[in-house]
XYZ file of C-alpha atoms in Angstrom:
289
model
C -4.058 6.718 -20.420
C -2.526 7.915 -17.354
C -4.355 11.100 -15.431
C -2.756 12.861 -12.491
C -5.284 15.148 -10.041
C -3.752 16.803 -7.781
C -5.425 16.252 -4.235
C -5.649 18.747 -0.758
C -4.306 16.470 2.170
C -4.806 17.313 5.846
C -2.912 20.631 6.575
C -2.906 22.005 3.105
C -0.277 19.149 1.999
C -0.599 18.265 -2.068
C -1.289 14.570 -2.835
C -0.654 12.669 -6.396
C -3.949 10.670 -6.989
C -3.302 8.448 -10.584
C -5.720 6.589 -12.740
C -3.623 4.408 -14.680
C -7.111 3.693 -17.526
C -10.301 5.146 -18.518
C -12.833 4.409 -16.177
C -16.091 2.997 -17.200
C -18.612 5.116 -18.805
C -20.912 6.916 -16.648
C -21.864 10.262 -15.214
C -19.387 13.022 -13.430
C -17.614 12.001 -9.976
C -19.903 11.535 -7.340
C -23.042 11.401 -9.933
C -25.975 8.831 -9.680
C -24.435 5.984 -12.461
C -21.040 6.887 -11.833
C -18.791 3.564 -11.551
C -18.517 2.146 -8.389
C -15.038 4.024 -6.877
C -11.787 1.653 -5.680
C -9.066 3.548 -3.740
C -6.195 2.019 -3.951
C -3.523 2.629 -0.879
C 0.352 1.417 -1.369
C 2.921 0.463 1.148
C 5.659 2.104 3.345
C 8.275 3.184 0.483
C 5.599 2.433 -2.449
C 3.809 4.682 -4.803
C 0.745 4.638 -6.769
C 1.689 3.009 -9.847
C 2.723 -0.432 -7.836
C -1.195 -0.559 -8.233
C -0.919 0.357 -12.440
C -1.637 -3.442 -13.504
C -4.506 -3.656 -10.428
C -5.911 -0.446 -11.641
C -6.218 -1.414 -15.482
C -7.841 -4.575 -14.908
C -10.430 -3.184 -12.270
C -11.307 -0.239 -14.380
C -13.201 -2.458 -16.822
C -15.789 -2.485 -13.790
C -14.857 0.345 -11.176
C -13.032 3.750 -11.186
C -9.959 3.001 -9.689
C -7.781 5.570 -8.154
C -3.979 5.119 -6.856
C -2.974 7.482 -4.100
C 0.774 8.677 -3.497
C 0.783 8.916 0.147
C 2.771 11.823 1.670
C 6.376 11.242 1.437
C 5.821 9.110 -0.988
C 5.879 9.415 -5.065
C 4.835 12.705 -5.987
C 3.033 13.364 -3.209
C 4.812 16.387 -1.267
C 6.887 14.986 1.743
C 7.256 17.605 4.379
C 10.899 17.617 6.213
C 9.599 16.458 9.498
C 5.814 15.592 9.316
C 3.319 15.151 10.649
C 3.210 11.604 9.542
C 1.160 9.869 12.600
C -2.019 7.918 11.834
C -4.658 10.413 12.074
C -2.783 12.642 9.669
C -2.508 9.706 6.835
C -6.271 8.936 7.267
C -7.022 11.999 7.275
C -5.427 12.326 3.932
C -7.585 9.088 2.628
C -10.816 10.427 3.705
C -9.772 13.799 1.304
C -8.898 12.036 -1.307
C -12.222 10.176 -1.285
C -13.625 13.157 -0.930
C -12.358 14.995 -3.550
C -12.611 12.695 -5.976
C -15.746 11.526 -5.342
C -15.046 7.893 -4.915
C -17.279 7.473 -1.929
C -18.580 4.604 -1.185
C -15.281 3.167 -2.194
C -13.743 0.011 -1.859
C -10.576 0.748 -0.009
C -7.372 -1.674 -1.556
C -4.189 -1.397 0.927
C -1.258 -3.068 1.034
C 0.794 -2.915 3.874
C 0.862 0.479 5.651
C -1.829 1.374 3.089
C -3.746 -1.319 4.162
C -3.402 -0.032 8.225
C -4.890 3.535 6.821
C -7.733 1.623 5.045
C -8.943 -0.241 7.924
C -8.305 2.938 10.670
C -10.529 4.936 7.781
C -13.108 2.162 7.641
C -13.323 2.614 11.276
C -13.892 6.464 11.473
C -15.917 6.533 8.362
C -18.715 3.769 7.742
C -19.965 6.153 5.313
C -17.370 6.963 2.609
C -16.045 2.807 2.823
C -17.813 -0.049 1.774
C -16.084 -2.531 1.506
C -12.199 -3.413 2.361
C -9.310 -5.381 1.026
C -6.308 -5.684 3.969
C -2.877 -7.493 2.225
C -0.189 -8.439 4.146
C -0.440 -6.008 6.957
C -0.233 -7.310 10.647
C -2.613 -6.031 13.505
C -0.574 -6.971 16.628
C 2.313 -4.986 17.740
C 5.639 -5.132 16.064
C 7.687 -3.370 18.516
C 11.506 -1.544 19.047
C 13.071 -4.367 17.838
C 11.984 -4.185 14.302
C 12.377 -0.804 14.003
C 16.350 -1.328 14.796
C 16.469 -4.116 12.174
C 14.582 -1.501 9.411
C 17.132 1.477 10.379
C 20.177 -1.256 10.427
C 18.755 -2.783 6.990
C 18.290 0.600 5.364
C 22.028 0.904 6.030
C 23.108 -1.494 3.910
C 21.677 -0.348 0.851
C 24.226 0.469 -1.448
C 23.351 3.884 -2.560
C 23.827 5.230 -5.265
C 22.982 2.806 -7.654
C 24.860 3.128 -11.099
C 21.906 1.650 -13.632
C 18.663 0.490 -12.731
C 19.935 -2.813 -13.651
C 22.112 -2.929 -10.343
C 18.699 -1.416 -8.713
C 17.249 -4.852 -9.629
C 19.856 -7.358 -9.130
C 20.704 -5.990 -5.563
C 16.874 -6.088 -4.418
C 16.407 -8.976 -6.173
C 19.198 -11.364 -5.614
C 21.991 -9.828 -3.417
C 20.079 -7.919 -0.178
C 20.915 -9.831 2.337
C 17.262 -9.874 4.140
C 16.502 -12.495 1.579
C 16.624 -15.312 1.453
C 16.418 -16.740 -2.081
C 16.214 -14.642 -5.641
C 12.777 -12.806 -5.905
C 12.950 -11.109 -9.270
C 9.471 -9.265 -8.937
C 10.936 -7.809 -5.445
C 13.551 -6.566 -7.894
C 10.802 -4.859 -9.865
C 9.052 -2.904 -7.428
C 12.126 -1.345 -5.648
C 13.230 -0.003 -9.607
C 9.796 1.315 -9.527
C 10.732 4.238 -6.447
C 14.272 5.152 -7.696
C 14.866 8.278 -9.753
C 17.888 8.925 -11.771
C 20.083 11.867 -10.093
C 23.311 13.324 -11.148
C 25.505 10.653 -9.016
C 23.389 7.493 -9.660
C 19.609 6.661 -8.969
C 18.416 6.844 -5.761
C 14.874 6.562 -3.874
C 12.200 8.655 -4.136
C 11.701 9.239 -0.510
C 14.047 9.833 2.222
C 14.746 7.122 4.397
C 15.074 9.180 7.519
C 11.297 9.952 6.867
C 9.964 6.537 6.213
C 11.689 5.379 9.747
C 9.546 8.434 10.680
C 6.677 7.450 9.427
C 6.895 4.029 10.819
C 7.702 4.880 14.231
C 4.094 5.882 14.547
C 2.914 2.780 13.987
C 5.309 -0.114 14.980
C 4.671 -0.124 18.378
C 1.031 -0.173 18.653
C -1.441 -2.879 17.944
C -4.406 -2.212 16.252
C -6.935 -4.957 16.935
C -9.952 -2.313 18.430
C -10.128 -0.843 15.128
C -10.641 -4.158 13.311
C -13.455 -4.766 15.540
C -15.190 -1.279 14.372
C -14.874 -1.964 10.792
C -18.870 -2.778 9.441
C -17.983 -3.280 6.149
C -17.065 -6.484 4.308
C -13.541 -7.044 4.617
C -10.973 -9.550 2.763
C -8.087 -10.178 4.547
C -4.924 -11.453 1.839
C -1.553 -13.327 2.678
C 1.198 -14.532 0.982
C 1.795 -17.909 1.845
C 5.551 -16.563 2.668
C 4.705 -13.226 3.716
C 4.902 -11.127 6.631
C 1.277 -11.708 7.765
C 1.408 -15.494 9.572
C -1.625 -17.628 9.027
C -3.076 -17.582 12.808
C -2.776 -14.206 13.091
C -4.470 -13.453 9.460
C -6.810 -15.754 10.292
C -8.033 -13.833 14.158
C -7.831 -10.991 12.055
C -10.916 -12.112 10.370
C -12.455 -13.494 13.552
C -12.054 -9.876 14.573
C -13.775 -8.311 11.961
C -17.525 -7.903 12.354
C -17.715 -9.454 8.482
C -14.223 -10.559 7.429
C -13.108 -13.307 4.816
C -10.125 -14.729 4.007
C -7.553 -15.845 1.599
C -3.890 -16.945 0.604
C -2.069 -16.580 -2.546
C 0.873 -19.671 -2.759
C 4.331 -18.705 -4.033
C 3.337 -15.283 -2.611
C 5.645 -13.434 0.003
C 4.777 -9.681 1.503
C 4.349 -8.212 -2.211
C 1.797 -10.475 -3.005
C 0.667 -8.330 -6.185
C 3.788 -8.369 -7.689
C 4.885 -11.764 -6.681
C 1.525 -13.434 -8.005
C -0.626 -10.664 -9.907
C -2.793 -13.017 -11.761
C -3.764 -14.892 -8.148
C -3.610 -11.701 -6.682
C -6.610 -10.347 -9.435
C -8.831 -13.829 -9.224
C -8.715 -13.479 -5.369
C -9.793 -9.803 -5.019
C -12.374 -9.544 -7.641
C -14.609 -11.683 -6.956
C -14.785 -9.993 -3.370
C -15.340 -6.651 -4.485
C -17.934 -7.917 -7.093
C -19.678 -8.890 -4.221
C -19.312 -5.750 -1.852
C -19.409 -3.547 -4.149
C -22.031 -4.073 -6.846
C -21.774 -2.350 -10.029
């Protein structure tokens, strides 16, 4: 079963929330014996259903909810904004809301993961515990924001099949630096078939938007306001570097720790079964059924 509910963002925007299974038995959203809620928060230039195979294996335990975030999936994506931090928290804490998730264990990857820990931070109450993958704290500056616009660039668009879609992601961009089929995967997953070829789902003016807000900050002081239980998950060959994962969790009033091997920045795709057998016994843990 897949379920879409439609969702009220901050400033009236509409938001795709997905469960990908049937969640456990129990009483209406919000209700006392209602599964224990997971909210699960994708990347810059993701969408919900990267978290489908996450999702189906939590929902044995936990109602677990994907969340397109604006300009991204089917979530609306407004010509110029707002897309700064407040606005995509903001968004987080309605969906919570809404569905009655809360407490929830918040699952981000990436720029989801960012929005997880800033919502952690402004509301103890609806988060309980926190899982932060592959998403750096310390400031990544002008720099990489030239390289993202200059890589964006050179994609090839359109894309005749999906086929080419996976080979060029996979095997020919020229960011990487060996074949990673499962890379290949997840960028098929956020192109759409249009009358000249397929093409993204989002625009990339607006995800160089969206980024801009947060590339040149660090965000260490909210780490250190985060009281819930928090896992902090790298890919051995990832974006996240080991000291800095590791002062992450020094940071956090009640962080832990761990690395998935043959693992770069999409650790879930790249290594789902290590990805699973690190996470759940965390949230087993923080978030008791």
């Amino acid at each position: 079963m897949v379920r879409r509910i439609n969702v009220t963002g901050a400033g009236g925007l509409r938001l795709a929330a997905w469960e990908f299974a049937d969640p456990p038995k129990g009483g209406p959203p919000g209700a006392e014996g209602q599964a224990p809620g997971v909210l699960l928060l994708h990347g810059l230039m993701g969408r919900a259903s990267h978290w489908a195979a996450t999702a189906r294996r939590l929902s044995g335990r936990y109602r677990a909810v994907g969340l397109d975030q604006r300009g991204h999936g089917r979530s609306d994506k407004p010509t110029d904004g707002p897309f700064d931090r407040d606005t995509y928290v903001a968004d987080a804490e309605a969906a919570i809301e809404q569905l009655g998730l809360a407490p929830v264990a918040v699952v981000g990857h990436a720029m989801g993961a960012l929005t997880a820990w800033q919502l952690a931070a402004k509301r103890p109450d609806l988060v309980r515990a926190l899982v932060i993958c592959d998403m750096r704290a310390s400031a990544l500056g002008a720099r990489s924001q030239r390289e993202w616009e200059q890589w964006f660039a050179t994609w090839p668009v359109p894309f005749a099949t999906l086929a080419d879609v996976r080979r060029w992601f996979g095997e020919e961009d020229p960011v990487l630096e060996r074949p990673n089929p499962a890379r290949g995967e997840f960028f098929a997953e956020v192109m759409a078939e249009r009358m000249d070829g397929w093409r993204p789902v989002f625009s990339r003016r607006q995800m160089l938007m969206i980024r801009e807000t947060w590339v040149h900050d660090a965000h260490w002081e909210e780490l250190t306001q985060v009281e819930c239980p928090a896992l902090v998950v790298r890919g051995l060959d990832g974006e996240l570097g080991r000291a800095e994962a590791q002062e992450m969790v020094r940071v956090l009033p009640r962080g832990s720790y761990a690395e998935v091997e043959d693992a770069g920045h999409l650790v879930h795709y790249d290594q789902p079964e290590r990805w699973q057998e690190v996470i759940e016994p965390f949230l087993r843990d923080a978030l008791p059924a």
